[in-house]
Amino acid sequence: MLRLDHDNTLPFLDASVLDARITGAEGAHRTLLKKAGPGSDATGWRDLLVEPDDALLGRVSETAQEISEEADVLVCIGIGGSYLGARAVIQALTPYFRHPSDVPEIVFAGHHLSGTYLHELLQYLEGRSVYVNVISKSGTTLEPALAFRSIRRHLENTYDDPERRIIVTTDPSAGALNTLSAERGYRKFEIPRDVGGRFSVLTPVGLLPIASAGIDTSSLFYGAVDACNALASAEGNPALLYAAVRSALLDGGLSVDLLSVFEPRLHGFGLWWQQLFGESEGKDGTGLFPSVAQYTTDLHSIGQYVQDGQRTLAETFLMVEDDGGDLEIPSSDDDLDGLNYVAGKTMSFVNRAAHNGTSRAHADGGVPNMTLWLENVSPKSIGEAIYFFEHAVSVSGYLLGVNPFDQPGVEAYKKEMFSRLGRP
């Protein structure tokens, strides 16, 4: 199970303030479990773990098996929570380098408005066996809808059976994709109406692409189930402590929370975390701004600012107890790089030392930080981390006095954009 170390925040916090925030987090936790707070009709992400639907998991696996056997490429079309969770898990749980024929290549579209990207993607798909999973509750969100128009035309012009290759993941009954699915005979998976996009990775939204990448979705899902059960009690609950510490740091005048990873494959998980916390907390002029760093790479870019810049930062390190980095460092006869002092040690040992040194240096430089430790990078551990952050951000939102499950500000840019596009 996950382990939270918050010692490097304590010198920056008044003990009485932290105690008050912990008490508040316990109350927010009870509110969440009782479905008594704002947005309680959007907490189905927790319900699906309390009562798992194994038949649905089986159907997802069967469809993924078909895709694996017949497709070279699965194009996942979606934006926001309709792609970030799947991309995060796939990046975390697939090898850095693997033979392209092992499983279908998973590519993403509809998550921006680059015509160049879409044009080059269509060229790339030529001559390959392609399946498409289009993911949208409404079916009318601009970015994925435009991408789907072009990619659907490619399938219709290329295959005799395009309807078999298109799978929609959408609202149970409403929206454009339901109409299109009924007319064309596309297969359909449902997005539960009580699950918002950024909380949807453990629904078919994320599970189908993840399973198609060859990842054990049952272990992923039941890792989240285990975390849901473990975090149902307020006593010794690290998700509540995480929310309480962040709330106290915000009250202390900080404005940014930097999630820093030392394993590159977790960078995409950080981007999922960024959306989860940004859309859930950033309302009514409050909330910590979530940002992501990949260390040690970014210690050679923004590291100077983190160490010595404006003291507006808090930091969360996402670390792995067993990162698999057991490659032993060889000795060198000439020792021209002067590194024989670490010969015989593992890369994992060096990476851990880098984390320990960075967390200490940043704390000494005025950056309070805490470390969330995963047992390893496995489907079970990633599932646990997904639920941990979903639970923590819900509690954190209630502590801030906002509805953590809506995103009214997202509509502002759309209104201005559509007015310039001449939308009727």
PDB file of C-alpha atoms in Angstrom, residues 66-77 104-107 109 121-133 148 150-156 158-167 187:
ATOM      1  CA  GLU A  66      -9.949  -8.717 -30.669  1.00  0.00           C
ATOM      2  CA  ILE A  67      -8.144  -5.411 -31.169  1.00  0.00           C
ATOM      3  CA  SER A  68      -4.860  -7.040 -30.174  1.00  0.00           C
ATOM      4  CA  GLU A  69      -5.322  -9.833 -32.705  1.00  0.00           C
ATOM      5  CA  GLU A  70      -6.498  -7.713 -35.639  1.00  0.00           C
ATOM      6  CA  ALA A  71      -5.117  -4.187 -35.309  1.00  0.00           C
ATOM      7  CA  ASP A  72      -1.697  -2.701 -35.862  1.00  0.00           C
ATOM      8  CA  VAL A  73      -2.880   0.597 -34.430  1.00  0.00           C
ATOM      9  CA  LEU A  74      -5.652   1.621 -32.052  1.00  0.00           C
ATOM     10  CA  VAL A  75      -6.490   5.311 -32.390  1.00  0.00           C
ATOM     11  CA  CYS A  76      -8.027   6.680 -29.182  1.00  0.00           C
ATOM     12  CA  ILE A  77      -9.912   9.906 -29.827  1.00  0.00           C
ATOM     13  CA  PRO A 104      -1.188  -2.796 -31.145  1.00  0.00           C
ATOM     14  CA  GLU A 105       0.330   0.638 -31.046  1.00  0.00           C
ATOM     15  CA  ILE A 106      -1.910   3.001 -29.090  1.00  0.00           C
ATOM     16  CA  VAL A 107      -1.988   6.516 -30.535  1.00  0.00           C
ATOM     17  CA  ALA A 109      -5.993  12.057 -31.408  1.00  0.00           C
ATOM     18  CA  LEU A 121      -1.500  10.732 -38.410  1.00  0.00           C
ATOM     19  CA  LEU A 122      -3.702   9.937 -41.403  1.00  0.00           C
ATOM     20  CA  GLN A 123      -0.585   9.412 -43.505  1.00  0.00           C
ATOM     21  CA  TYR A 124       0.862   7.176 -40.802  1.00  0.00           C
ATOM     22  CA  LEU A 125      -2.260   5.005 -40.761  1.00  0.00           C
ATOM     23  CA  GLU A 126      -1.994   4.202 -44.471  1.00  0.00           C
ATOM     24  CA  GLY A 127      -1.288   0.508 -44.969  1.00  0.00           C
ATOM     25  CA  ARG A 128      -1.899  -0.376 -41.331  1.00  0.00           C
ATOM     26  CA  SER A 129      -4.802  -2.262 -39.796  1.00  0.00           C
ATOM     27  CA  VAL A 130      -6.628   0.359 -37.744  1.00  0.00           C
ATOM     28  CA  TYR A 131      -9.260   0.298 -35.000  1.00  0.00           C
ATOM     29  CA  VAL A 132     -10.725   3.462 -33.491  1.00  0.00           C
ATOM     30  CA  ASN A 133     -12.088   4.129 -30.018  1.00  0.00           C
ATOM     31  CA  PHE A 148     -13.273  11.651 -35.582  1.00  0.00           C
ATOM     32  CA  SER A 150     -11.385  12.784 -40.564  1.00  0.00           C
ATOM     33  CA  ILE A 151     -10.401   9.410 -39.141  1.00  0.00           C
ATOM     34  CA  ARG A 152     -13.861   7.942 -39.725  1.00  0.00           C
ATOM     35  CA  ARG A 153     -13.639   8.998 -43.383  1.00  0.00           C
ATOM     36  CA  HIS A 154     -10.262   7.239 -43.603  1.00  0.00           C
ATOM     37  CA  LEU A 155     -11.778   4.005 -42.282  1.00  0.00           C
ATOM     38  CA  GLU A 156     -14.817   4.269 -44.551  1.00  0.00           C
ATOM     39  CA  THR A 158     -10.203   2.012 -46.623  1.00  0.00           C
ATOM     40  CA  TYR A 159     -12.228  -0.916 -45.275  1.00  0.00           C
ATOM     41  CA  ASP A 160     -15.312  -2.858 -46.289  1.00  0.00           C
ATOM     42  CA  ASP A 161     -16.239  -3.170 -42.597  1.00  0.00           C
ATOM     43  CA  PRO A 162     -15.469   0.209 -40.973  1.00  0.00           C
ATOM     44  CA  GLU A 163     -18.371  -0.171 -38.527  1.00  0.00           C
ATOM     45  CA  ARG A 164     -16.651  -3.205 -36.966  1.00  0.00           C
ATOM     46  CA  ARG A 165     -13.481  -1.195 -36.401  1.00  0.00           C
ATOM     47  CA  ILE A 166     -15.115   1.768 -34.648  1.00  0.00           C
ATOM     48  CA  ILE A 167     -15.979   1.531 -30.956  1.00  0.00           C
ATOM     49  CA  ARG A 187     -20.131  -1.178 -30.707  1.00  0.00           C
TER      50      ARG A 187
END
